[in-house]
Amino acid sequence: MFSISTVAILLRRIEYGDHDLIVTLLTRDYGKVSMIAKFARKSRKRFPGTLELFSKISLVATLPKKGGMPVIKEAALKHPFASLRGNLWKTAYASYWTELVLTWLEEGKAQEKIYHLLKYSLEALDNGQCPAVISIIFQLYFLQFSGLSPNLKQCSRCQIALEKLPGEKFGFDLAKGGLVCQGCLTDKSSPYQLSRGTVKQLLWIQANSLKNVKRLKFAAPAIKESQVFLEAFIPYHLGREPKSFKFLNHIRNLKSKAGNG
Ligand SMILES: [Zn+2]
């Protein structure tokens, strides 16, 4: 039997049997891993407040000789991210990002960049930064690290570079994964409208890194355009609609009815 130690973000927790918990974590060093926490539900002293959704923890786990799920032996809380569980608006976004990680990542394959991206996004959300802007950043880098970046540099049909294209509005071809200029847009073309300013901002994010995006400012129309576009692009390439969309859109509707969304 040998043991591993790492830091991790808790993505999912499922009750198992009468006493145990099965948790799926995004670990910094081993990627997405499901582990069992024995007696986590029977004794609150065993893992006090550590195995909560979205928490950042450090842990030691042992791998059983005969294979099977790693067993968590020790867990310590690094950051509780309690506001992400206590505020529906924040819960909705955090659930969406963790669902992408849960569904898209292969079990046991190290994905350090995605770990840092999720950690950055949850921290920014916890600190009160605009959830819609963090979500744009999360989705763009998540696609980039997964090798699925949308091509925003040229028209995907006539191949003319963005700076040489006429007009201020562009469409997008989800199947081709790229921008479509006004001249190439047909009646059946996608309804996603991206203005030149929005495209430039998305390109800037793609060309930079998390370190530089912290002070990024987005105007409201650019947020809306990017949101509609990315939340269509991702399900198209994922092959299905994330379950968390329903909840996220429900919360958005409540917010806009309340007049502050
Ligand atoms: Zn074109």
Coordinates of C-alpha atoms and ligand atoms in Angstrom, one line a residue:
M1 CA 0.0 0.0 0.0
F2 CA 1.4 3.4 -0.8
S3 CA 0.0 6.8 -0.1
I4 CA -0.3 10.1 -2.0
S5 CA -0.6 13.6 -0.7
T6 CA -1.8 16.6 -2.7
V7 CA -4.1 19.6 -2.6
A8 CA -7.5 19.4 -4.2
I9 CA -10.8 21.1 -4.8
L10 CA -13.9 19.1 -4.0
L11 CA -16.2 18.7 -7.0
R12 CA -18.8 16.3 -5.9
R13 CA -19.9 14.3 -2.8
I14 CA -22.1 11.3 -2.7
E15 CA -23.3 9.4 0.4
Y16 CA -22.2 5.8 0.3
G17 CA -23.6 3.1 2.6
D18 CA -24.5 4.2 6.1
H19 CA -21.2 5.8 7.1
D20 CA -19.1 6.8 4.2
L21 CA -18.8 9.5 1.6
I22 CA -17.5 9.2 -2.0
V23 CA -15.9 12.4 -3.1
T24 CA -14.7 13.4 -6.5
L25 CA -11.8 15.9 -6.4
L26 CA -9.7 17.9 -8.8
T27 CA -6.3 17.3 -7.4
R28 CA -3.3 19.5 -8.4
D29 CA -1.0 16.5 -8.9
Y30 CA -3.2 13.6 -10.1
G31 CA -6.1 15.3 -12.0
K32 CA -9.7 14.3 -11.3
V33 CA -9.9 11.4 -8.8
S34 CA -12.7 9.8 -6.8
M35 CA -11.9 8.8 -3.3
I36 CA -13.7 7.3 -0.4
A37 CA -13.8 8.9 3.1
K38 CA -14.7 6.2 5.5
F39 CA -16.9 7.0 8.5
A40 CA -17.1 10.6 7.2
R41 CA -20.8 10.7 7.9
K42 CA -20.8 8.6 11.1
S43 CA -18.3 10.7 13.0
R44 CA -18.2 14.5 12.5
K45 CA -14.8 14.5 14.2
R46 CA -13.3 12.4 11.5
F47 CA -13.3 15.2 8.8
P48 CA -14.7 18.2 10.5
G49 CA -16.0 20.7 7.9
T50 CA -13.3 19.7 5.3
L51 CA -15.3 17.6 2.8
E52 CA -17.7 20.3 1.6
L53 CA -18.5 21.1 -2.0
F54 CA -16.0 23.6 -3.6
S55 CA -13.7 23.4 -0.6
K56 CA -9.9 23.5 -1.2
I57 CA -8.2 20.9 1.0
S58 CA -4.9 19.2 1.4
L59 CA -5.2 15.4 1.8
V60 CA -3.3 12.2 2.3
A61 CA -4.9 9.1 0.7
T62 CA -3.8 5.5 0.5
L63 CA -4.2 3.3 -2.6
P64 CA -5.4 -0.2 -1.8
K65 CA -3.1 -3.0 -2.9
K66 CA -5.8 -4.8 -4.8
G67 CA -6.9 -1.7 -6.7
G68 CA -10.1 0.1 -6.1
M69 CA -10.7 3.6 -4.8
P70 CA -8.1 5.6 -2.9
V71 CA -9.0 6.0 0.8
I72 CA -8.7 9.4 2.4
K73 CA -6.7 9.1 5.6
E74 CA -6.2 12.8 6.5
A75 CA -7.8 16.0 5.1
A76 CA -7.2 19.6 6.2
L77 CA -9.1 22.6 5.1
K78 CA -7.0 25.1 3.0
H79 CA -9.9 27.4 2.0
P80 CA -13.6 26.7 2.8
F81 CA -15.1 29.0 0.0
A82 CA -18.2 29.1 2.2
S83 CA -19.7 32.0 0.3
L84 CA -20.0 29.7 -2.8
R85 CA -22.4 27.5 -0.9
G86 CA -24.3 30.2 0.8
N87 CA -25.1 32.4 -2.1
L88 CA -27.3 31.0 -4.9
W89 CA -25.8 33.2 -7.6
K90 CA -22.3 32.1 -6.7
T91 CA -23.4 28.4 -6.3
A92 CA -24.9 28.5 -9.8
Y93 CA -21.6 29.6 -11.4
A94 CA -19.4 27.4 -9.3
S95 CA -21.7 24.4 -10.1
Y96 CA -21.4 25.1 -13.8
W97 CA -17.6 25.2 -13.8
T98 CA -17.2 22.1 -11.6
E99 CA -19.7 20.3 -13.9
L100 CA -17.4 21.0 -16.9
V101 CA -14.4 19.7 -15.0
L102 CA -16.4 16.6 -13.9
T103 CA -17.7 15.7 -17.3
W104 CA -14.8 16.7 -19.5
L105 CA -11.7 15.5 -17.6
E106 CA -10.4 12.0 -17.8
E107 CA -10.1 10.3 -14.4
G108 CA -6.5 10.2 -13.0
K109 CA -4.9 12.3 -15.7
A110 CA -3.0 15.3 -14.2
Q111 CA -4.4 18.6 -15.4
E112 CA -2.4 21.2 -13.4
K113 CA -3.5 24.2 -15.6
I114 CA -7.2 23.3 -15.2
Y115 CA -6.6 22.9 -11.4
H116 CA -5.2 26.5 -11.2
L117 CA -7.9 27.8 -13.5
L118 CA -10.7 26.4 -11.3
K119 CA -8.9 27.6 -8.1
Y120 CA -8.5 31.1 -9.6
S121 CA -12.1 31.2 -10.6
L122 CA -13.5 30.1 -7.3
E123 CA -11.3 32.6 -5.4
A124 CA -12.4 35.4 -7.7
L125 CA -16.0 34.4 -7.2
D126 CA -15.5 34.2 -3.4
N127 CA -13.9 37.7 -3.5
G128 CA -16.9 39.2 -5.1
Q129 CA -15.7 39.8 -8.6
C130 CA -18.3 39.8 -11.4
P131 CA -19.4 36.1 -11.9
A132 CA -20.3 36.6 -15.6
V133 CA -16.8 38.0 -16.4
I134 CA -15.0 35.2 -14.4
S135 CA -17.2 32.7 -16.3
I136 CA -16.1 34.1 -19.7
I137 CA -12.4 33.8 -18.6
F138 CA -13.0 30.3 -17.2
Q139 CA -14.7 29.0 -20.3
L140 CA -12.2 30.4 -22.7
Y141 CA -9.2 29.0 -20.9
F142 CA -11.0 25.7 -20.2
L143 CA -11.5 25.4 -23.9
Q144 CA -7.9 26.3 -24.6
F145 CA -6.4 23.8 -22.1
S146 CA -8.7 21.2 -23.6
G147 CA -7.5 21.9 -27.2
L148 CA -10.9 23.3 -28.3
S149 CA -10.3 27.0 -28.6
P150 CA -12.8 28.9 -30.8
N151 CA -11.0 30.4 -33.8
L152 CA -11.6 34.1 -33.7
K153 CA -8.7 35.3 -35.8
Q154 CA -10.2 35.0 -39.2
C155 CA -13.4 34.1 -41.0
S156 CA -13.7 30.3 -41.0
R157 CA -15.2 30.3 -44.5
C158 CA -13.2 32.8 -46.6
Q159 CA -10.2 32.7 -44.3
I160 CA -9.8 36.5 -44.4
A161 CA -8.1 37.8 -41.2
L162 CA -10.2 39.7 -38.7
E163 CA -8.4 43.0 -39.2
K164 CA -9.1 42.9 -43.0
L165 CA -12.8 42.0 -42.6
P166 CA -15.3 44.7 -43.3
G167 CA -18.2 45.4 -40.8
E168 CA -18.4 45.5 -37.1
K169 CA -20.5 42.4 -36.4
F170 CA -19.7 38.8 -37.1
G171 CA -21.5 35.5 -36.9
F172 CA -20.1 32.2 -35.7
D173 CA -20.2 28.7 -37.1
L174 CA -20.3 26.2 -34.3
A175 CA -19.5 23.2 -36.4
K176 CA -16.4 24.8 -37.9
G177 CA -15.5 26.3 -34.6
G178 CA -14.8 29.7 -36.1
L179 CA -16.0 33.2 -36.9
V180 CA -18.0 34.0 -40.0
C181 CA -17.9 37.4 -41.7
Q182 CA -20.9 39.2 -43.0
G183 CA -20.1 38.3 -46.6
C184 CA -20.1 34.6 -45.8
L185 CA -23.1 34.6 -43.6
T186 CA -26.1 32.8 -45.1
D187 CA -29.7 32.6 -43.8
K188 CA -28.9 29.4 -42.0
S189 CA -25.9 30.8 -40.3
S190 CA -25.7 30.9 -36.5
P191 CA -27.6 33.6 -34.7
Y192 CA -24.6 34.3 -32.5
Q193 CA -23.6 37.9 -33.0
L194 CA -20.2 39.0 -31.9
S195 CA -19.1 42.6 -32.4
R196 CA -15.6 43.5 -33.3
G197 CA -14.8 44.9 -29.8
T198 CA -16.0 41.7 -28.2
V199 CA -14.0 39.5 -30.5
K200 CA -10.9 41.6 -29.8
Q201 CA -11.4 41.2 -26.1
L202 CA -11.8 37.4 -26.3
L203 CA -8.7 37.2 -28.5
W204 CA -6.8 39.3 -25.8
I205 CA -7.8 36.8 -23.1
Q206 CA -6.7 33.8 -25.4
A207 CA -3.3 35.4 -26.0
N208 CA -2.7 36.3 -22.3
S209 CA -2.6 34.3 -19.1
L210 CA -4.6 34.3 -15.8
K211 CA -2.0 36.6 -14.3
N212 CA -2.9 39.4 -16.7
V213 CA -6.7 39.0 -16.8
K214 CA -7.3 40.2 -13.2
R215 CA -7.9 43.8 -14.1
L216 CA -9.9 43.1 -17.3
K217 CA -12.9 45.3 -17.7
F218 CA -15.9 44.2 -19.8
A219 CA -18.7 46.4 -21.0
A220 CA -22.2 45.0 -20.4
P221 CA -23.0 44.3 -24.1
A222 CA -19.6 42.4 -24.5
I223 CA -20.4 40.3 -21.5
K224 CA -23.8 39.4 -22.9
E225 CA -22.5 38.5 -26.4
S226 CA -19.6 36.4 -25.0
Q227 CA -22.0 34.7 -22.6
V228 CA -24.5 33.7 -25.3
F229 CA -21.7 32.6 -27.6
L230 CA -19.7 30.5 -25.1
E231 CA -22.7 28.9 -23.6
A232 CA -23.7 27.7 -27.1
F233 CA -20.1 26.7 -28.1
I234 CA -19.5 24.6 -25.0
P235 CA -22.6 22.3 -25.2
Y236 CA -22.1 21.9 -28.9
H237 CA -18.6 20.5 -28.3
L238 CA -19.5 18.7 -25.1
G239 CA -22.3 16.9 -27.0
R240 CA -25.0 17.8 -24.5
E241 CA -26.3 20.6 -22.4
P242 CA -24.7 20.9 -18.9
K243 CA -27.3 20.1 -16.2
S244 CA -26.2 23.2 -14.3
F245 CA -27.5 25.5 -17.1
K246 CA -31.1 25.1 -15.9
F247 CA -30.2 26.3 -12.4
L248 CA -27.9 29.0 -13.7
N249 CA -30.6 30.4 -16.1
H250 CA -33.3 30.1 -13.4
I251 CA -31.1 32.3 -11.1
R252 CA -30.4 34.7 -13.9
N253 CA -34.1 35.1 -14.5
L254 CA -34.8 35.8 -10.8
K255 CA -32.0 38.4 -10.8
S256 CA -33.3 40.2 -13.9
K257 CA -36.8 40.2 -12.5
A258 CA -35.4 41.7 -9.4
G259 CA -33.8 44.4 -11.6
N260 CA -30.2 43.8 -10.8
G261 CA -29.1 41.1 -13.1
Ligands
ZN1 ZN -15.9 35.2 -44.8

